[in-house]
Coordinates of C-alpha atoms in Angstrom, one line a residue:
Chain A
M1 CA 123.1 54.9 -191.6
S2 CA 123.1 50.9 -192.1
E3 CA 120.1 49.0 -190.2
R4 CA 121.4 48.4 -187.2
K5 CA 120.1 45.1 -185.0
I6 CA 119.3 45.9 -181.5
P7 CA 119.9 43.1 -178.9
G8 CA 116.3 41.2 -179.0
G9 CA 116.1 41.0 -182.3
V10 CA 114.0 44.5 -182.4
R11 CA 114.6 46.4 -186.0
P12 CA 114.9 50.1 -185.1
M13 CA 111.9 51.9 -186.8
K14 CA 113.1 54.0 -189.9
V15 CA 112.4 57.5 -189.0
V16 CA 113.0 60.8 -191.6
P17 CA 114.1 64.0 -188.6
V18 CA 112.3 66.7 -189.3
R19 CA 114.4 69.3 -191.3
H20 CA 115.6 72.8 -190.3
P21 CA 116.3 75.2 -193.5
W22 CA 116.0 78.2 -191.6
R23 CA 118.7 77.3 -189.3
W24 CA 121.1 77.5 -193.0
V25 CA 119.9 80.4 -193.6
A26 CA 120.9 81.8 -190.2
V27 CA 124.2 79.9 -190.7
V28 CA 124.9 81.9 -194.1
V29 CA 124.0 85.4 -192.6
L30 CA 126.4 84.8 -189.6
A31 CA 128.9 83.5 -191.4
V32 CA 129.0 86.7 -193.6
L33 CA 128.7 88.8 -190.3
A34 CA 131.9 86.9 -189.2
A35 CA 134.1 87.7 -192.1
M36 CA 133.4 91.0 -192.2
F37 CA 133.9 91.4 -188.5
V38 CA 137.4 89.5 -189.1
H39 CA 138.2 91.5 -192.1
L40 CA 137.8 95.1 -190.1
L41 CA 140.1 93.2 -187.7
V42 CA 142.9 92.7 -189.7
T43 CA 142.6 95.7 -192.5
N44 CA 141.9 98.2 -190.4
A45 CA 145.4 100.4 -189.4
G46 CA 143.4 102.0 -186.2
F47 CA 143.5 98.8 -184.4
D48 CA 147.3 99.2 -184.5
W49 CA 147.7 95.7 -182.7
P50 CA 151.9 96.1 -182.7
F51 CA 151.4 99.4 -180.8
M52 CA 148.6 97.2 -178.3
V53 CA 150.8 94.2 -177.5
D54 CA 153.9 96.6 -177.0
N55 CA 152.0 98.8 -174.6
A56 CA 149.6 96.7 -172.7
F57 CA 151.8 95.0 -170.3
R58 CA 153.5 97.9 -168.8
P59 CA 154.3 97.7 -165.1
P60 CA 151.8 100.1 -164.2
V61 CA 149.0 98.7 -166.1
I62 CA 149.8 95.0 -164.4
D63 CA 150.3 96.5 -161.3
G64 CA 146.4 98.4 -161.5
L65 CA 145.4 95.0 -162.8
L66 CA 146.4 93.3 -159.3
R67 CA 146.1 96.0 -156.9
G68 CA 143.0 97.7 -157.7
T69 CA 140.8 95.6 -160.0
L70 CA 141.6 92.1 -158.9
A71 CA 142.3 93.2 -155.1
G72 CA 139.4 95.6 -155.2
T73 CA 136.6 93.6 -156.4
A74 CA 137.9 91.0 -153.8
I75 CA 137.7 93.7 -151.0
A76 CA 134.4 94.9 -152.0
M77 CA 133.0 91.4 -152.7
T78 CA 133.6 90.7 -148.8
I79 CA 132.3 93.7 -147.5
G80 CA 129.5 93.1 -149.4
V81 CA 128.7 89.4 -148.7
V82 CA 129.1 90.0 -144.9
V83 CA 127.4 93.2 -144.4
G84 CA 124.8 91.5 -147.0
I85 CA 124.7 88.3 -145.0
V86 CA 124.1 90.8 -141.6
V87 CA 121.2 93.4 -143.4
A88 CA 119.3 89.9 -144.7
V89 CA 119.2 88.4 -141.3
M90 CA 118.0 92.1 -139.3
R91 CA 115.6 92.3 -142.5
L92 CA 114.3 88.8 -141.9
S93 CA 114.1 89.8 -137.7
D94 CA 111.0 89.5 -135.6
N95 CA 112.2 93.1 -134.6
P96 CA 110.4 96.2 -136.6
V97 CA 113.8 98.8 -135.5
L98 CA 115.8 96.0 -137.3
S99 CA 113.8 95.0 -140.2
G100 CA 113.0 98.6 -140.6
A101 CA 116.8 99.6 -140.5
A102 CA 117.7 97.1 -143.0
W103 CA 114.9 98.1 -145.4
L104 CA 116.5 101.6 -145.1
F105 CA 119.6 100.1 -145.9
T106 CA 118.6 98.6 -148.9
W107 CA 116.6 101.6 -150.4
V108 CA 119.3 104.1 -150.0
F109 CA 122.3 101.6 -151.4
R110 CA 120.3 100.7 -154.4
A111 CA 119.0 103.4 -155.3
M112 CA 122.6 105.2 -155.6
P113 CA 124.3 104.8 -159.0
R114 CA 128.0 103.5 -158.1
V115 CA 129.6 106.3 -159.7
V116 CA 127.7 109.2 -157.2
L117 CA 128.4 106.8 -154.6
I118 CA 132.5 106.9 -155.2
V119 CA 132.5 110.5 -155.4
L120 CA 130.4 111.1 -152.5
F121 CA 132.3 109.1 -150.5
A122 CA 135.7 110.4 -151.7
N123 CA 134.3 114.2 -150.9
L124 CA 133.3 113.1 -147.8
G125 CA 136.6 115.2 -146.1
F126 CA 134.5 118.2 -147.3
L127 CA 132.4 117.7 -144.2
W128 CA 134.8 117.0 -141.6
K129 CA 138.5 117.4 -141.3
R130 CA 139.1 114.9 -138.5
L131 CA 137.3 112.1 -137.7
E132 CA 136.9 111.8 -134.2
F133 CA 135.3 108.9 -131.6
G134 CA 134.5 110.0 -128.2
L135 CA 131.2 111.1 -125.8
P136 CA 128.4 113.2 -128.0
F137 CA 127.8 116.3 -127.1
D138 CA 130.8 116.8 -124.9
R139 CA 131.6 120.3 -125.4
Q140 CA 127.9 121.0 -124.8
L141 CA 127.8 119.1 -122.0
G142 CA 130.9 120.9 -121.0
A143 CA 129.5 124.4 -121.4
L144 CA 126.1 123.5 -118.9
F145 CA 128.4 122.2 -116.2
G146 CA 130.6 125.7 -116.8
F147 CA 133.7 124.3 -118.7
D148 CA 134.9 125.8 -121.5
N149 CA 135.9 123.3 -124.6
F150 CA 135.4 120.4 -122.8
E151 CA 136.5 117.4 -124.9
A152 CA 136.2 113.6 -124.2
R153 CA 137.2 112.0 -127.3
L154 CA 138.8 108.9 -126.9
F155 CA 140.7 108.7 -131.0
G156 CA 140.5 110.2 -133.7
F157 CA 142.0 110.4 -137.8
D158 CA 142.9 113.1 -140.3
T159 CA 139.8 112.0 -143.0
A160 CA 142.3 112.8 -145.7
T161 CA 144.8 109.5 -144.3
L162 CA 141.0 107.5 -143.5
L163 CA 139.5 107.9 -147.0
T164 CA 141.8 107.9 -149.4
G165 CA 140.2 107.5 -153.0
F166 CA 140.6 103.6 -152.8
V167 CA 139.4 103.4 -149.2
A168 CA 136.2 105.3 -150.1
G169 CA 135.7 103.2 -153.2
M170 CA 135.8 100.4 -151.2
L171 CA 133.4 101.6 -148.6
A172 CA 131.1 102.9 -151.7
L173 CA 131.4 99.5 -153.8
G174 CA 131.0 97.3 -150.8
L175 CA 127.9 98.7 -148.9
S176 CA 126.5 99.4 -152.5
E177 CA 126.8 95.6 -153.1
A178 CA 126.2 94.3 -149.2
A179 CA 122.1 96.1 -150.6
Y180 CA 121.9 93.9 -153.4
M181 CA 123.9 90.4 -151.8
A182 CA 121.3 91.5 -148.9
E183 CA 118.1 90.6 -151.5
I184 CA 119.5 87.4 -153.2
V185 CA 120.7 85.8 -149.2
R186 CA 117.0 86.7 -148.0
A187 CA 116.0 84.9 -151.2
G188 CA 117.9 82.3 -149.9
I189 CA 117.0 81.7 -146.2
Q190 CA 113.3 82.2 -147.7
S191 CA 113.5 79.4 -150.3
V192 CA 114.3 77.4 -147.2
D193 CA 111.1 74.8 -146.2
E194 CA 109.7 76.3 -142.9
G195 CA 109.3 72.8 -141.6
Q196 CA 113.3 72.8 -141.4
T197 CA 112.9 75.5 -139.0
E198 CA 110.4 73.8 -137.1
A199 CA 112.3 70.6 -136.9
A200 CA 115.5 72.1 -135.4
A201 CA 113.1 74.1 -132.7
A202 CA 111.4 70.9 -131.9
L203 CA 115.2 69.1 -131.2
G204 CA 115.3 72.2 -129.3
M205 CA 118.0 74.3 -130.9
P206 CA 117.8 78.0 -130.6
K207 CA 117.2 80.9 -133.6
G208 CA 120.8 81.6 -133.9
R209 CA 121.5 78.0 -134.4
I210 CA 119.0 77.2 -136.5
L211 CA 119.6 79.7 -138.6
R212 CA 123.7 78.8 -139.0
R213 CA 123.2 75.3 -139.0
I214 CA 120.2 74.0 -140.6
V215 CA 119.0 77.4 -142.9
L216 CA 122.2 78.5 -144.0
P217 CA 123.8 75.2 -145.2
Q218 CA 120.5 74.8 -147.6
A219 CA 120.1 78.5 -148.7
M220 CA 123.5 78.5 -150.0
R221 CA 122.1 76.2 -153.3
V222 CA 120.0 79.6 -153.8
I223 CA 122.4 82.4 -153.0
V224 CA 125.7 81.0 -154.9
P225 CA 124.5 81.6 -158.3
P226 CA 123.4 85.2 -158.3
T227 CA 126.5 86.1 -156.1
G228 CA 128.6 85.1 -159.1
N229 CA 127.3 87.1 -161.1
E230 CA 127.5 89.8 -158.7
T231 CA 131.0 88.9 -158.6
I232 CA 131.4 89.6 -162.3
A233 CA 129.6 92.6 -162.7
M234 CA 131.8 93.6 -159.3
L235 CA 134.7 93.3 -161.6
K236 CA 133.5 95.2 -164.3
D237 CA 132.7 97.8 -161.8
T238 CA 136.2 98.9 -160.5
S239 CA 136.8 100.6 -163.5
L240 CA 134.3 102.9 -161.9
L241 CA 137.2 103.6 -158.7
A242 CA 139.0 105.9 -161.7
Y243 CA 136.8 108.6 -160.1
A244 CA 137.4 108.7 -156.7
P245 CA 140.1 108.8 -158.0
V246 CA 142.2 106.0 -158.0
I247 CA 145.0 105.7 -160.5
F248 CA 146.3 102.2 -159.9
E249 CA 143.2 100.5 -161.6
L250 CA 142.9 99.1 -165.2
Y251 CA 140.9 101.2 -166.9
Y252 CA 142.6 104.1 -165.4
Q253 CA 145.9 103.0 -166.4
L254 CA 145.6 102.2 -170.2
K255 CA 143.7 104.9 -170.9
A256 CA 146.7 107.1 -169.6
V257 CA 148.5 104.9 -171.7
G258 CA 146.7 105.5 -175.0
T259 CA 146.5 108.9 -173.9
A260 CA 150.7 109.5 -173.1
S261 CA 151.0 108.6 -176.4
F262 CA 148.3 109.8 -178.5
N263 CA 146.9 106.1 -179.7
V264 CA 143.8 106.0 -177.5
F265 CA 142.0 103.3 -179.7
P266 CA 144.5 100.0 -179.6
M267 CA 144.5 100.8 -175.7
L268 CA 140.4 100.9 -175.4
V269 CA 140.9 97.7 -177.4
A270 CA 142.9 96.1 -174.8
T271 CA 140.8 97.3 -172.0
A272 CA 137.6 94.8 -173.6
L273 CA 139.9 92.3 -173.7
Y274 CA 141.4 92.4 -170.6
Y275 CA 137.7 92.6 -168.5
L276 CA 136.6 89.7 -171.1
F277 CA 139.9 87.4 -170.4
I278 CA 138.9 87.9 -166.6
A279 CA 135.2 87.7 -166.6
S280 CA 135.6 84.7 -168.8
L281 CA 138.3 83.0 -166.0
L282 CA 135.4 84.0 -163.4
M283 CA 132.7 82.6 -165.6
V284 CA 134.6 79.3 -165.3
V285 CA 134.8 79.3 -161.1
Q286 CA 131.6 80.4 -161.0
S287 CA 129.9 77.1 -162.7
F288 CA 132.5 75.1 -160.9
L289 CA 130.2 76.2 -158.0
E290 CA 127.4 76.0 -159.3
R291 CA 127.8 72.5 -159.8
K292 CA 129.0 71.9 -156.7
F293 CA 126.2 73.3 -154.3
G294 CA 123.8 73.2 -157.1
A295 CA 123.7 68.9 -157.5
G296 CA 120.3 68.0 -158.1
Q297 CA 119.1 71.0 -159.3
R298 CA 120.2 71.3 -163.0
R299 CA 118.0 72.6 -165.7
N300 CA 118.5 73.1 -169.2
Q301 CA 121.4 75.0 -169.8
G302 CA 120.5 76.2 -173.6
A303 CA 120.7 73.9 -176.9
F304 CA 124.8 75.6 -177.3
W305 CA 126.0 73.2 -174.6
R306 CA 124.2 69.8 -176.2
F307 CA 125.6 70.8 -179.4
G308 CA 128.1 67.7 -179.1
G309 CA 125.3 65.7 -178.1
N310 CA 123.2 64.9 -174.6
R311 CA 125.1 65.4 -171.8
Chain B
M1 CA 102.7 63.3 -117.8
I2 CA 100.7 65.8 -120.4
T3 CA 97.4 67.9 -119.1
I4 CA 95.8 69.7 -121.7
S5 CA 92.9 72.3 -120.3
G6 CA 90.6 74.8 -121.3
V7 CA 92.7 75.2 -124.7
H8 CA 91.7 77.7 -127.3
K9 CA 93.1 78.8 -130.6
R10 CA 92.2 81.3 -133.3
F11 CA 94.3 82.2 -135.9
G12 CA 92.7 85.5 -137.1
L13 CA 88.9 85.4 -136.1
H14 CA 88.6 81.5 -136.6
E15 CA 88.6 80.0 -133.7
V16 CA 90.6 76.3 -134.7
L17 CA 90.9 74.6 -130.9
R18 CA 87.5 75.8 -128.3
G19 CA 88.2 74.7 -125.7
I20 CA 90.2 71.3 -125.4
D21 CA 91.0 69.1 -122.2
L22 CA 92.9 66.6 -122.4
Q23 CA 94.8 64.2 -120.0
I24 CA 98.0 61.9 -120.9
A25 CA 99.5 59.8 -118.5
A26 CA 103.1 58.2 -118.3
G27 CA 103.7 55.6 -120.2
E28 CA 100.1 56.4 -122.2
V29 CA 99.9 56.2 -125.9
C30 CA 96.7 58.6 -127.0
C31 CA 95.6 58.6 -130.4
V32 CA 93.7 61.3 -131.7
L33 CA 91.7 60.8 -134.9
G34 CA 89.4 63.2 -136.8
P35 CA 88.4 64.7 -140.5
S36 CA 91.3 67.0 -141.5
G37 CA 90.8 71.0 -140.6
S38 CA 89.5 69.6 -137.4
G39 CA 92.3 71.0 -135.2
K40 CA 94.0 68.0 -134.1
S41 CA 97.8 68.7 -135.7
T42 CA 97.4 72.6 -134.4
L43 CA 96.5 70.8 -130.6
L44 CA 99.7 68.9 -131.3
R45 CA 101.4 71.5 -132.1
C46 CA 100.4 73.7 -129.5
V47 CA 102.6 71.0 -126.9
N48 CA 105.6 72.0 -128.0
H49 CA 104.9 75.5 -128.4
L50 CA 105.3 75.6 -132.1
E51 CA 101.4 77.2 -131.8
K52 CA 100.7 80.1 -129.3
I53 CA 97.6 78.6 -127.5
N54 CA 94.9 82.3 -127.0
A55 CA 93.4 80.9 -123.7
G56 CA 94.0 77.9 -121.5
Q57 CA 97.3 75.6 -120.3
I58 CA 99.2 72.9 -120.9
T59 CA 101.5 71.4 -118.6
V60 CA 104.3 68.3 -120.0
D61 CA 105.8 66.5 -117.2
G62 CA 104.7 69.6 -114.7
H63 CA 106.2 72.3 -115.7
L64 CA 103.7 74.9 -117.8
I65 CA 104.3 75.4 -121.8
G66 CA 105.3 78.9 -123.1
Y67 CA 104.4 80.8 -120.0
R68 CA 105.9 81.2 -116.2
Q69 CA 103.5 81.7 -113.7
K70 CA 104.2 83.8 -110.8
G71 CA 101.2 84.7 -108.6
D72 CA 98.3 84.9 -111.1
K73 CA 99.9 86.8 -114.0
L74 CA 101.8 84.8 -117.1
Y75 CA 105.2 86.2 -118.4
E76 CA 106.1 84.9 -121.7
M77 CA 109.1 83.0 -121.7
R78 CA 111.9 84.0 -123.2
E79 CA 113.2 81.5 -126.9
K80 CA 116.0 80.1 -124.6
E81 CA 113.6 79.0 -122.1
I82 CA 111.0 77.3 -124.5
A83 CA 113.9 76.0 -126.7
A84 CA 114.9 74.3 -123.4
Q85 CA 111.5 72.8 -122.8
R86 CA 111.5 71.4 -126.0
R87 CA 114.0 69.1 -125.8
D88 CA 112.1 66.8 -123.8
I89 CA 109.5 66.9 -126.4
G90 CA 110.0 65.0 -129.1
M91 CA 108.2 65.9 -132.4
V92 CA 108.2 63.4 -136.0
F93 CA 106.2 65.2 -138.5
Q94 CA 104.2 64.4 -141.5
R95 CA 106.7 65.6 -143.8
F96 CA 109.6 64.0 -142.4
N97 CA 111.5 67.4 -142.3
L98 CA 114.8 65.4 -142.3
F99 CA 117.8 67.9 -142.7
P100 CA 118.8 67.3 -146.3
H101 CA 122.4 68.4 -146.3
L102 CA 123.2 66.0 -143.5
T103 CA 123.5 62.5 -143.4
A104 CA 121.2 59.7 -141.4
L105 CA 123.6 59.6 -139.0
E106 CA 124.0 63.4 -138.9
N107 CA 120.6 64.1 -138.8
I108 CA 120.4 62.2 -136.1
M109 CA 123.6 63.5 -134.0
E110 CA 122.7 66.9 -134.4
G111 CA 120.4 67.2 -131.7
P112 CA 122.4 65.9 -129.1
S113 CA 125.8 67.2 -130.0
Q114 CA 124.6 70.9 -131.1
V115 CA 121.9 70.9 -128.3
L116 CA 123.2 68.9 -125.5
G117 CA 126.4 69.6 -126.0
R118 CA 127.8 66.2 -125.9
S119 CA 130.7 64.6 -128.1
R120 CA 130.9 63.6 -130.8
A121 CA 131.8 60.0 -130.5
E122 CA 129.1 59.8 -127.7
C123 CA 126.5 61.2 -130.2
K124 CA 127.8 59.0 -132.8
T125 CA 127.5 55.7 -130.7
K126 CA 124.2 56.7 -129.6
A127 CA 123.0 57.6 -133.2
L128 CA 124.3 54.1 -134.5
E129 CA 122.3 52.2 -131.4
L130 CA 119.2 54.2 -132.5
L131 CA 119.6 53.8 -136.7
T132 CA 119.9 49.7 -135.3
R133 CA 116.6 50.2 -133.6
V134 CA 114.6 51.7 -136.1
G135 CA 115.9 48.7 -138.8
L136 CA 118.5 51.2 -140.7
G137 CA 121.9 50.0 -138.6
D138 CA 123.3 50.1 -142.5
R139 CA 122.1 53.2 -144.3
G140 CA 124.1 55.3 -141.9
G141 CA 125.9 57.8 -144.5
A142 CA 122.9 57.6 -146.9
Y143 CA 121.4 61.6 -147.8
P144 CA 117.7 62.0 -147.2
S145 CA 117.2 62.1 -150.7
Q146 CA 118.8 58.5 -151.0
L147 CA 116.2 56.9 -148.6
S148 CA 112.3 56.0 -149.2
G149 CA 109.6 58.1 -147.3
G150 CA 109.8 54.8 -145.0
Q151 CA 113.0 55.0 -144.2
Q152 CA 113.5 58.4 -143.9
Q153 CA 110.4 58.8 -141.1
R154 CA 112.1 55.8 -139.3
V155 CA 115.2 58.0 -139.3
A156 CA 113.1 60.9 -138.4
I157 CA 112.1 59.4 -135.5
A158 CA 115.1 58.2 -134.6
R159 CA 116.3 61.8 -134.4
A160 CA 113.4 62.3 -132.0
L161 CA 114.5 59.6 -129.8
A162 CA 118.3 61.2 -129.9
M163 CA 117.2 63.7 -127.3
E164 CA 115.9 61.6 -125.0
P165 CA 112.9 63.0 -124.5
K166 CA 110.0 62.1 -121.8
V167 CA 107.0 62.1 -124.6
M168 CA 106.8 62.0 -128.5
L169 CA 104.1 63.8 -131.0
F170 CA 103.4 62.2 -133.8
D171 CA 101.6 64.4 -136.5
E172 CA 99.8 62.1 -139.3
P173 CA 103.4 59.7 -139.0
T174 CA 102.2 57.5 -142.4
S175 CA 100.0 60.1 -144.5
A176 CA 102.9 61.1 -146.9
L177 CA 104.4 57.4 -147.0
D178 CA 103.5 55.2 -150.0
P179 CA 100.7 52.0 -148.3
E180 CA 103.3 49.9 -148.5
L181 CA 105.6 51.6 -146.4
V182 CA 103.4 52.7 -143.9
G183 CA 103.9 49.0 -142.2
E184 CA 107.4 49.9 -141.2
V185 CA 106.7 52.9 -139.6
L186 CA 103.8 51.3 -137.8
D187 CA 106.2 48.7 -136.4
V188 CA 109.0 51.0 -134.9
M189 CA 106.1 52.8 -133.8
R190 CA 104.6 50.0 -131.9
D191 CA 108.1 48.8 -130.3
L192 CA 108.6 52.9 -128.9
A193 CA 104.9 52.2 -127.5
R194 CA 105.9 49.0 -125.8
S195 CA 109.1 50.3 -124.2
G196 CA 106.7 52.5 -122.0
M197 CA 107.2 55.5 -124.0
T198 CA 104.5 58.4 -123.6
M199 CA 102.9 59.3 -126.9
M200 CA 100.6 61.5 -128.4
V201 CA 99.5 60.1 -132.1
V202 CA 97.2 62.2 -134.9
T203 CA 96.6 59.6 -137.2
H204 CA 94.4 58.1 -139.9
E205 CA 95.4 54.5 -139.0
I206 CA 92.6 53.3 -137.0
G207 CA 93.9 49.4 -137.0
F208 CA 97.0 51.3 -135.2
A209 CA 95.0 53.0 -132.9
R210 CA 93.3 49.8 -131.7
E211 CA 95.7 47.7 -131.2
V212 CA 98.5 50.1 -129.9
G213 CA 96.5 52.9 -128.5
D214 CA 95.8 53.2 -124.6
S215 CA 93.1 55.9 -125.2
L216 CA 91.5 57.4 -128.3
V217 CA 89.9 60.9 -128.7
F218 CA 87.9 61.8 -131.7
M219 CA 87.5 65.5 -132.3
D220 CA 86.2 67.6 -135.0
G221 CA 85.1 70.9 -135.5
G222 CA 88.3 72.3 -132.5
V223 CA 86.8 70.3 -129.5
I224 CA 86.6 66.7 -128.5
V225 CA 83.7 65.0 -129.6
E226 CA 84.4 61.6 -128.1
A227 CA 87.0 60.1 -125.8
G228 CA 87.7 56.3 -124.3
A229 CA 89.4 52.9 -124.7
P230 CA 90.1 53.0 -128.2
R231 CA 88.1 49.4 -128.7
E232 CA 85.1 50.3 -127.2
V233 CA 84.6 54.2 -129.3
L234 CA 85.9 52.2 -132.3
A235 CA 83.6 49.0 -131.7
N236 CA 80.4 51.2 -130.2
P237 CA 80.7 55.2 -131.2
Q238 CA 78.5 57.3 -129.1
H239 CA 78.0 60.6 -131.1
E240 CA 76.4 60.5 -134.1
R241 CA 79.5 62.5 -135.8
T242 CA 82.2 59.8 -134.7
K243 CA 79.6 57.1 -136.3
A244 CA 79.3 58.7 -139.7
F245 CA 83.5 59.5 -139.5
L246 CA 84.4 55.8 -139.1
S247 CA 81.4 54.6 -141.3
K248 CA 83.9 56.0 -144.2
V249 CA 87.1 55.1 -142.7
L250 CA 86.6 51.7 -141.8

């Protein structure tokens, strides 16, 4: 670089930057590995790319993507966020019964694998053929007063129609998510300075309104980034719906195509690419939201992002 | 206006207030001095029930704070009733505690619109008036992080005044400020005192206490050591502890 003059006549000093020889070694090693990988993709007939392209966009697959995977993610996350906020507020309540119940909920649903929850919920019909709502102990009370078969039921459903595989799956995934969201929301609420609550209380605001108007808006900064991660995780976990079983779902449909045509591997690759693509879209949305809620809070994002110069 | 009698306050085993009696008349400015840990901030926080007292009673404008008396029994108030009592008691904090997600104007409007249920237009006019009064008429759209400490504290005073309180509590309002910015906050407080507001001010600003205060209370170890007219106490302290304290800060 030629010598430049800085305004004011100060000559910039000449500095030899620190050399990083090992970076070049790393580049060479990774370049060889990358070449090997590309070679594998191109030359191995097992991938059968034309077959994959022909079959990855069949109508049932697209239907599964929209109804099972995308809608499922949205519904389960909605249940998770709403129930999660309620559980977090209960957990922070002064009432020991409420906070105990919230702890119990979190404990149970965090401890159970999602696959197990989905299969369990899908089989609840084993316990009750019909779900009915009404006075508890109606038969027993009736018997006490001399009526046989006294029933005071308001309404009911056949379990099979109510708890279809999809509904059971949504409940299982949503409640499991709620347990995680409750912890995230709780951390968010607790991250807001106590002085904020005191200042609002000194103005004469009641507790509920302090939470809604003052604390939650500030807690969002802490709540939003992990919620993005949870959404991406949920996208992947909708593949577990196949165990409910739900057939209109991406993973199930792609695997079915592979099994039916005795060409399983290309469809598995297609599955991986589908999830990679949608998760990437979600990551873009996530980074946008983080920027919106985390203004003034940005930290070092890692050397990769600074490659093109400091931002 | 404020009557504090026989107030005790414990945190665990540690007794922070050990029998406090104090009366503040309407329109009086009472400055509370004392070393840190003497219980002066705790006493202030008891007045609007941010801290519960363990014994004694506090009344503001004739209303018992935090409890209802029926016969010789005290009943704890519900959260809503306590919130209603706090409307009449403005408070200014050492660390400002402005709401960072709201602009200066919105900070001031929050109380009247959310608690008193006034219309937004009415709140906004009032808030602009108050901002002008504290000398920040042109900074209404700024967020707290864009304001200096002194400006933030002046907004905080305006926020408290927006509730049209009967008394104002100040908890070391200038202790977190750069020395250069202390003056602008004290000026606002001086104007407020002149307008006839009843004020209880925990402070280390001896000059302010002497010039603006109608009465001065010196606290140490959870009791009031000495009280009287500011000029007399400051010029001629009677108690050894007061003398020792003043000799260090004057």
